[in-house]
Amino acid sequence: MCEAETPDIRIAGLLARITAELREVNEKLELLTSLNRKMLETQEKLLQKSSKEIKPPAEFKLAPDVLALLSLPTSLRKTVMVLYKLEKATAEDIAKETKRLRAVESASANQLVRLGYLKKKREGRDVYFYIEPQLEAIE
Amino acid sequence: MSAKAISIHSSRGGTGKTVIATNLALILAKKGFNVALLDLDFRAPSLEMVFSEVIERPVKCWLNDFLNGECSPEQILIDVSEKYNLKGRLLIGLANPTMDAIRNIMEKSRSWEVTAVKKLFSLLDSLFTDMKIDCCIFDTSPGVQHSSINAIVSSDVSMIITTLDSLDLKGTENMLVDLFGALDKKPVILVNKFSPEARIKSSKISEKIISKLEKTLKHPVIGVIPCYCDVLQTERTTLLAIEKPNHPFIKDLEKVAAELGYT
């Protein structure tokens, strides 16, 4: 005849099972975290590669003259108009003139850089946007 | 009051831009304001002829040379204040009227136009900051042309001169939407050469015209100037603001100056 389990033994067995299952869950979570990290790394590499691919070549540039302005969306047009006035400007400088958010100007200016209308350069911590002085325009 | 750059523009030629720009500049300078009057109509320059009796020949530097980066703002500006005994200063900047210069400007690339609009902004900065100019008036080419749009982009106020001719009005309407709307500029409109009968019942007719036009064009109309035959027949070198200061045309322009904030 089997000796009846005392409540203490039952609780100890239950706790041991819970611990074992938690350990298993933990291992699975660690695996998932590691997989997720690898996915993020791959995604970032792909993004970097594709942004390099869509980036216009260094010699690609367009003259942002007033007639070109008319074909640009209003948001981009305002940014160019400020850069006619200022030699070079950070997104914050542009935002002060247009009374729009710095983030909006940063997005507009970067889009204009990608389109080939503007250039940008880093000076210390600041990024300056400017119209290249000696443009060889694509007419 | 803060200094302003005013571009005077129209959809078509022959609306009276140059006569208005010149006399407005003289009216302001007579009042004691420091004014710069610049000829940005590089395809059909006219200020050189308007001021031919007071400018010294040969002209050393033209506005064309400044935009080409060949001379400084000081070199292109001719001070005519003493010649007309003006209370304020009147500086004029002339466009080169020779055929070579006109052809040269017509051959300019779009990249040159980018430099030109930037030079225009730097010129305004010199005028307002260093030379203490209160008002800079641009006389422009009619229609949609690089030099005119450069002037519109760099000015604080654009004044469109229109007659009530249907083509002129339609052109103005299109420009207001496609050009000024796109550039986010809010121009004012001045009706010129209106029917001579307007002189008889001037105020009532003007009010009616202004209200009707403002409804159609959706922009402020700052005045209606009747057609004065003697103004049309006057030699271009005759400056009414100096020679006939009591002429009704000049009185009408004085009201326009007040509307623009120069009292």
Short mmCIF file of C-alpha atoms in Angstrom, two decimals, chain A residues 63-70 74 77-78 81 83-87 131-133 135-139, chain B residues 108-111 113-115 117-119 121 144-147 149-150 153 178-179 181-185:
data_model
loop_
_atom_site.label_atom_id
_atom_site.label_comp_id
_atom_site.label_asym_id
_atom_site.label_seq_id
_atom_site.Cartn_x
_atom_site.Cartn_y
_atom_site.Cartn_z
CA ALA A 63 18.75 74.00 -59.95
CA PRO A 64 16.01 75.03 -57.51
CA ASP A 65 15.15 78.14 -59.56
CA VAL A 66 11.82 79.92 -59.15
CA LEU A 67 10.20 78.01 -62.01
CA ALA A 68 11.28 74.69 -60.48
CA LEU A 69 9.70 75.93 -57.24
CA LEU A 70 6.31 76.03 -58.91
CA THR A 74 4.16 73.69 -50.96
CA ARG A 77 8.77 75.19 -51.74
CA LYS A 78 8.79 77.09 -48.44
CA MET A 81 12.52 80.01 -50.42
CA LEU A 83 17.45 79.05 -48.43
CA TYR A 84 17.42 81.75 -51.14
CA LYS A 85 17.68 84.21 -48.26
CA LEU A 86 20.07 82.34 -45.95
CA GLU A 87 23.38 81.10 -47.31
CA ILE A 131 21.92 75.53 -52.35
CA GLU A 132 25.14 74.72 -54.12
CA PRO A 133 26.62 78.00 -55.36
CA LEU A 135 25.33 74.50 -60.00
CA GLU A 136 25.64 72.77 -63.29
CA ALA A 137 21.90 72.59 -63.77
CA ILE A 138 20.12 69.85 -65.60
CA GLU A 139 18.09 72.07 -67.89
CA LYS B 108 21.00 82.63 -68.89
CA SER B 109 20.63 79.16 -67.40
CA ARG B 110 18.34 78.14 -64.59
CA SER B 111 21.33 77.79 -62.31
CA GLU B 113 18.65 82.38 -62.00
CA VAL B 114 19.16 80.64 -58.65
CA THR B 115 22.22 82.83 -58.07
CA VAL B 117 17.44 85.41 -56.72
CA LYS B 118 20.00 84.93 -53.95
CA LYS B 119 21.81 88.11 -55.08
CA PHE B 121 17.98 88.92 -51.35
CA VAL B 144 5.67 84.69 -65.98
CA GLN B 145 9.40 85.23 -66.40
CA HIS B 146 12.36 84.36 -64.26
CA SER B 147 13.31 87.94 -63.36
CA ILE B 149 9.21 85.73 -60.27
CA ASN B 150 12.59 86.36 -58.64
CA VAL B 153 9.74 85.80 -54.32
CA ASP B 178 -1.09 79.59 -60.26
CA LEU B 179 1.77 81.91 -59.38
CA GLY B 181 -0.99 81.14 -54.67
CA ALA B 182 1.79 78.62 -55.31
CA LEU B 183 4.39 80.96 -53.83
CA ASP B 184 2.16 81.66 -50.84
CA LYS B 185 2.26 85.40 -51.60
#
